[in-house]
Each structure stands twice: as structure tokens, then as C-alpha cells.
PDB file of C-alpha atoms in Angstrom:
ATOM      1  CA  MET A   1       9.802 -66.346 -15.494  1.00 40.00           C
ATOM      2  CA  LYS A   2      11.479 -63.012 -14.787  1.00 49.00           C
ATOM      3  CA  LYS A   3      14.500 -63.059 -12.542  1.00 56.00           C
ATOM      4  CA  ARG A   4      13.079 -60.463 -10.134  1.00 68.00           C
ATOM      5  CA  SER A   5       9.467 -61.585 -10.014  1.00 84.00           C
ATOM      6  CA  ILE A   6       7.356 -61.030  -6.923  1.00 89.00           C
ATOM      7  CA  LYS A   7       7.193 -64.787  -6.353  1.00 87.00           C
ATOM      8  CA  ASN A   8      10.984 -65.099  -6.445  1.00 89.00           C
ATOM      9  CA  THR A   9      11.356 -62.152  -4.048  1.00 90.00           C
ATOM     10  CA  ARG A  10       8.928 -63.750  -1.577  1.00 92.00           C
ATOM     11  CA  ILE A  11      10.765 -67.079  -1.793  1.00 91.00           C
ATOM     12  CA  ASN A  12      14.102 -65.317  -1.178  1.00 92.00           C
ATOM     13  CA  GLU A  13      12.701 -63.592   1.922  1.00 93.00           C
ATOM     14  CA  GLU A  14      11.151 -66.780   3.297  1.00 93.00           C
ATOM     15  CA  VAL A  15      14.328 -68.816   2.746  1.00 93.00           C
ATOM     16  CA  LEU A  16      16.390 -66.028   4.352  1.00 94.00           C
ATOM     17  CA  ARG A  17      14.142 -65.990   7.438  1.00 94.00           C
ATOM     18  CA  GLU A  18      14.186 -69.778   7.857  1.00 94.00           C
ATOM     19  CA  LEU A  19      17.918 -70.040   7.140  1.00 93.00           C
ATOM     20  CA  SER A  20      18.613 -67.452   9.846  1.00 92.00           C
ATOM     21  CA  ASN A  21      16.497 -69.399  12.345  1.00 93.00           C
ATOM     22  CA  ILE A  22      18.161 -72.714  11.470  1.00 93.00           C
ATOM     23  CA  ILE A  23      21.715 -71.339  11.724  1.00 91.00           C
ATOM     24  CA  ARG A  24      20.954 -69.482  14.964  1.00 90.00           C
ATOM     25  CA  GLY A  25      19.013 -72.214  16.717  1.00 89.00           C
ATOM     26  CA  GLU A  26      19.675 -75.651  15.293  1.00 90.00           C
ATOM     27  CA  VAL A  27      23.218 -75.875  13.889  1.00 89.00           C
ATOM     28  CA  LYS A  28      25.378 -77.313  16.665  1.00 89.00           C
ATOM     29  CA  ASP A  29      28.729 -77.213  14.838  1.00 88.00           C
ATOM     30  CA  PRO A  30      31.258 -75.518  17.169  1.00 89.00           C
ATOM     31  CA  ARG A  31      32.994 -73.907  14.191  1.00 91.00           C
ATOM     32  CA  VAL A  32      29.908 -71.823  13.377  1.00 90.00           C
ATOM     33  CA  SER A  33      30.154 -68.529  15.240  1.00 87.00           C
ATOM     34  CA  SER A  34      27.191 -67.358  17.298  1.00 87.00           C
ATOM     35  CA  LEU A  35      27.665 -63.942  15.674  1.00 87.00           C
ATOM     36  CA  THR A  36      26.685 -65.207  12.219  1.00 89.00           C
ATOM     37  CA  SER A  37      23.934 -63.480  10.296  1.00 89.00           C
ATOM     38  CA  VAL A  38      22.379 -64.180   6.920  1.00 92.00           C
ATOM     39  CA  VAL A  39      22.513 -60.944   4.939  1.00 92.00           C
ATOM     40  CA  ALA A  40      20.764 -62.017   1.733  1.00 93.00           C
ATOM     41  CA  VAL A  41      19.596 -65.093  -0.152  1.00 94.00           C
ATOM     42  CA  GLU A  42      19.258 -65.509  -3.910  1.00 93.00           C
ATOM     43  CA  VAL A  43      17.222 -68.547  -4.933  1.00 92.00           C
ATOM     44  CA  ALA A  44      17.442 -69.493  -8.606  1.00 91.00           C
ATOM     45  CA  PRO A  45      14.136 -69.280 -10.512  1.00 89.00           C
ATOM     46  CA  ASP A  46      14.103 -73.080 -10.977  1.00 90.00           C
ATOM     47  CA  LEU A  47      14.496 -73.523  -7.154  1.00 89.00           C
ATOM     48  CA  LYS A  48      17.459 -75.882  -7.594  1.00 92.00           C
ATOM     49  CA  THR A  49      20.208 -73.683  -6.140  1.00 94.00           C
ATOM     50  CA  ALA A  50      20.519 -70.806  -3.711  1.00 94.00           C
ATOM     51  CA  LYS A  51      23.330 -68.484  -2.681  1.00 95.00           C
ATOM     52  CA  ALA A  52      23.275 -67.445   0.967  1.00 94.00           C
ATOM     53  CA  TYR A  53      25.368 -64.384   1.769  1.00 94.00           C
ATOM     54  CA  ILE A  54      26.526 -64.539   5.377  1.00 93.00           C
ATOM     55  CA  SER A  55      28.325 -62.099   7.615  1.00 89.00           C
ATOM     56  CA  VAL A  56      30.382 -63.071  10.646  1.00 87.00           C
ATOM     57  CA  LEU A  57      31.464 -60.598  13.287  1.00 83.00           C
ATOM     58  CA  GLY A  58      35.064 -61.447  14.090  1.00 80.00           C
ATOM     59  CA  ASP A  59      38.473 -61.950  12.553  1.00 84.00           C
ATOM     60  CA  GLU A  60      39.258 -63.766   9.313  1.00 86.00           C
ATOM     61  CA  GLU A  61      39.929 -67.032  11.144  1.00 90.00           C
ATOM     62  CA  ALA A  62      36.438 -66.996  12.697  1.00 88.00           C
ATOM     63  CA  GLN A  63      34.940 -66.235   9.285  1.00 89.00           C
ATOM     64  CA  ALA A  64      36.823 -69.097   7.623  1.00 91.00           C
ATOM     65  CA  LYS A  65      35.859 -71.564  10.356  1.00 93.00           C
ATOM     66  CA  THR A  66      32.200 -70.496  10.199  1.00 92.00           C
ATOM     67  CA  LEU A  67      32.130 -70.885   6.423  1.00 92.00           C
ATOM     68  CA  GLU A  68      33.726 -74.340   6.740  1.00 93.00           C
ATOM     69  CA  GLY A  69      31.229 -75.352   9.437  1.00 93.00           C
ATOM     70  CA  LEU A  70      28.253 -74.166   7.381  1.00 93.00           C
ATOM     71  CA  LYS A  71      29.483 -76.025   4.301  1.00 92.00           C
ATOM     72  CA  SER A  72      29.815 -79.258   6.261  1.00 92.00           C
ATOM     73  CA  SER A  73      26.349 -78.722   7.808  1.00 91.00           C
ATOM     74  CA  SER A  74      24.699 -77.881   4.481  1.00 91.00           C
ATOM     75  CA  GLY A  75      22.923 -81.256   4.221  1.00 92.00           C
ATOM     76  CA  PHE A  76      21.379 -80.838   7.672  1.00 93.00           C
ATOM     77  CA  ILE A  77      20.451 -77.212   6.910  1.00 93.00           C
ATOM     78  CA  ARG A  78      18.856 -78.221   3.609  1.00 92.00           C
ATOM     79  CA  HIS A  79      16.846 -80.968   5.347  1.00 93.00           C
ATOM     80  CA  LYS A  80      15.554 -78.508   7.977  1.00 93.00           C
ATOM     81  CA  LEU A  81      14.752 -75.985   5.257  1.00 93.00           C
ATOM     82  CA  ALA A  82      12.711 -78.629   3.412  1.00 92.00           C
ATOM     83  CA  GLN A  83      10.720 -79.296   6.605  1.00 92.00           C
ATOM     84  CA  ASN A  84      10.036 -75.613   7.305  1.00 90.00           C
ATOM     85  CA  VAL A  85       9.474 -74.162   3.821  1.00 90.00           C
ATOM     86  CA  ASN A  86       7.007 -75.718   1.416  1.00 87.00           C
ATOM     87  CA  LEU A  87       8.755 -75.573  -1.965  1.00 85.00           C
ATOM     88  CA  ARG A  88       8.581 -77.868  -4.961  1.00 84.00           C
ATOM     89  CA  ASN A  89      12.358 -78.306  -4.809  1.00 87.00           C
ATOM     90  CA  THR A  90      14.557 -77.553  -1.850  1.00 90.00           C
ATOM     91  CA  PRO A  91      17.515 -75.572  -3.178  1.00 92.00           C
ATOM     92  CA  GLU A  92      21.101 -76.680  -2.733  1.00 93.00           C
ATOM     93  CA  ILE A  93      22.681 -73.906  -0.683  1.00 94.00           C
ATOM     94  CA  THR A  94      26.037 -72.306  -1.425  1.00 94.00           C
ATOM     95  CA  PHE A  95      27.373 -70.125   1.379  1.00 94.00           C
ATOM     96  CA  VAL A  96      29.235 -66.960   0.377  1.00 93.00           C
ATOM     97  CA  MET A  97      31.012 -64.636   2.797  1.00 91.00           C
ATOM     98  CA  ASP A  98      29.611 -61.102   2.599  1.00 85.00           C
ATOM     99  CA  GLN A  99      32.102 -58.397   3.524  1.00 77.00           C
ATOM    100  CA  SER A 100      29.768 -55.416   3.018  1.00 77.00           C
ATOM    101  CA  ILE A 101      29.015 -54.788   6.720  1.00 73.00           C
ATOM    102  CA  GLU A 102      32.690 -54.995   7.638  1.00 73.00           C
ATOM    103  CA  TYR A 103      33.543 -52.708   4.706  1.00 80.00           C
ATOM    104  CA  GLY A 104      30.918 -50.177   5.831  1.00 81.00           C
ATOM    105  CA  VAL A 105      32.260 -50.130   9.400  1.00 81.00           C
ATOM    106  CA  ARG A 106      35.823 -49.660   8.132  1.00 83.00           C
ATOM    107  CA  MET A 107      34.768 -46.789   5.837  1.00 89.00           C
ATOM    108  CA  SER A 108      32.876 -45.164   8.703  1.00 90.00           C
ATOM    109  CA  HIS A 109      36.009 -45.277  10.890  1.00 88.00           C
ATOM    110  CA  LEU A 110      38.114 -43.796   8.078  1.00 91.00           C
ATOM    111  CA  ILE A 111      35.614 -40.963   7.584  1.00 93.00           C
ATOM    112  CA  ASP A 112      35.604 -40.278  11.325  1.00 90.00           C
ATOM    113  CA  GLU A 113      39.414 -40.112  11.336  1.00 90.00           C
ATOM    114  CA  VAL A 114      39.467 -37.652   8.418  1.00 90.00           C
ATOM    115  CA  ASN A 115      36.809 -35.482  10.088  1.00 88.00           C
ATOM    116  CA  LYS A 116      38.789 -35.527  13.344  1.00 86.00           C
ATOM    117  CA  GLU A 117      41.997 -34.488  11.547  1.00 85.00           C
ATOM    118  CA  ASN A 118      40.156 -31.681   9.740  1.00 85.00           C
ATOM    119  CA  SER A 119      38.595 -30.380  12.958  1.00 81.00           C
ATOM    120  CA  ASP A 120      42.030 -30.315  14.634  1.00 73.00           C
ATOM    121  CA  ASP A 121      43.443 -28.027  11.920  1.00 64.00           C
TER     122      ASP A 121
END
């Protein structure tokens, strides 16, 4: 099976949607920030593993605590995912911190500063 097949893309989207709902509505761990979003999900073609890229609005401490909370809740999240998504195998989820949104905001601020300095000249 190709890595980027239509079936795999649909599974990734469905798992992303359900994972977002589970983290937002059902995970009660106080370490998990309410400003957590699932940016992308990559499910392996054999459906055994999945990488969930998450973004947390906040400082590095909030990000670390959220990642720790999600890792400790991974069994519960996997169980809920199995109930909500009909897959042959429910993937074991690995949570990865995604810094792309934060990087984009920082670059935008830097560009604004440069434009402001140039307009002052």
C-alpha cells in the first residue's frame, strides 16, 4: 500500500477529528491545557502506530505539562478512539509537540518589526 493513499489520508483526517474531540472534551487531566490543538496526525499504513502533532498556546512549561499529561492519558485516549473510530487496529499514539504555529507567529512579529524600522527611515 502506498504511503499517501486516499484511504490513509481519510484515516488520518478521521483520527485527527476524533482525537481533537477527545482531548477537548473528555481528558480530565489538569496538566493538559485547554488551549491544546491537534495540528496533524500520521497513522502508519499498518494501523499499529500514529504520531499526533499537537500545539499548545502558552509558555514552555505549559507545553511540557500538556505533553506529560497526554502521554499519561494515552491509554484512555486510545480506548475512546477505539470506541469512536471503526478501525481494524487502534493505533498506539505518540504525541509530538509541533512548534510550527509558534514559529509562524514569531516570524510574523519579526517581519512587522523590520517593516516598522524601514518605514521610520
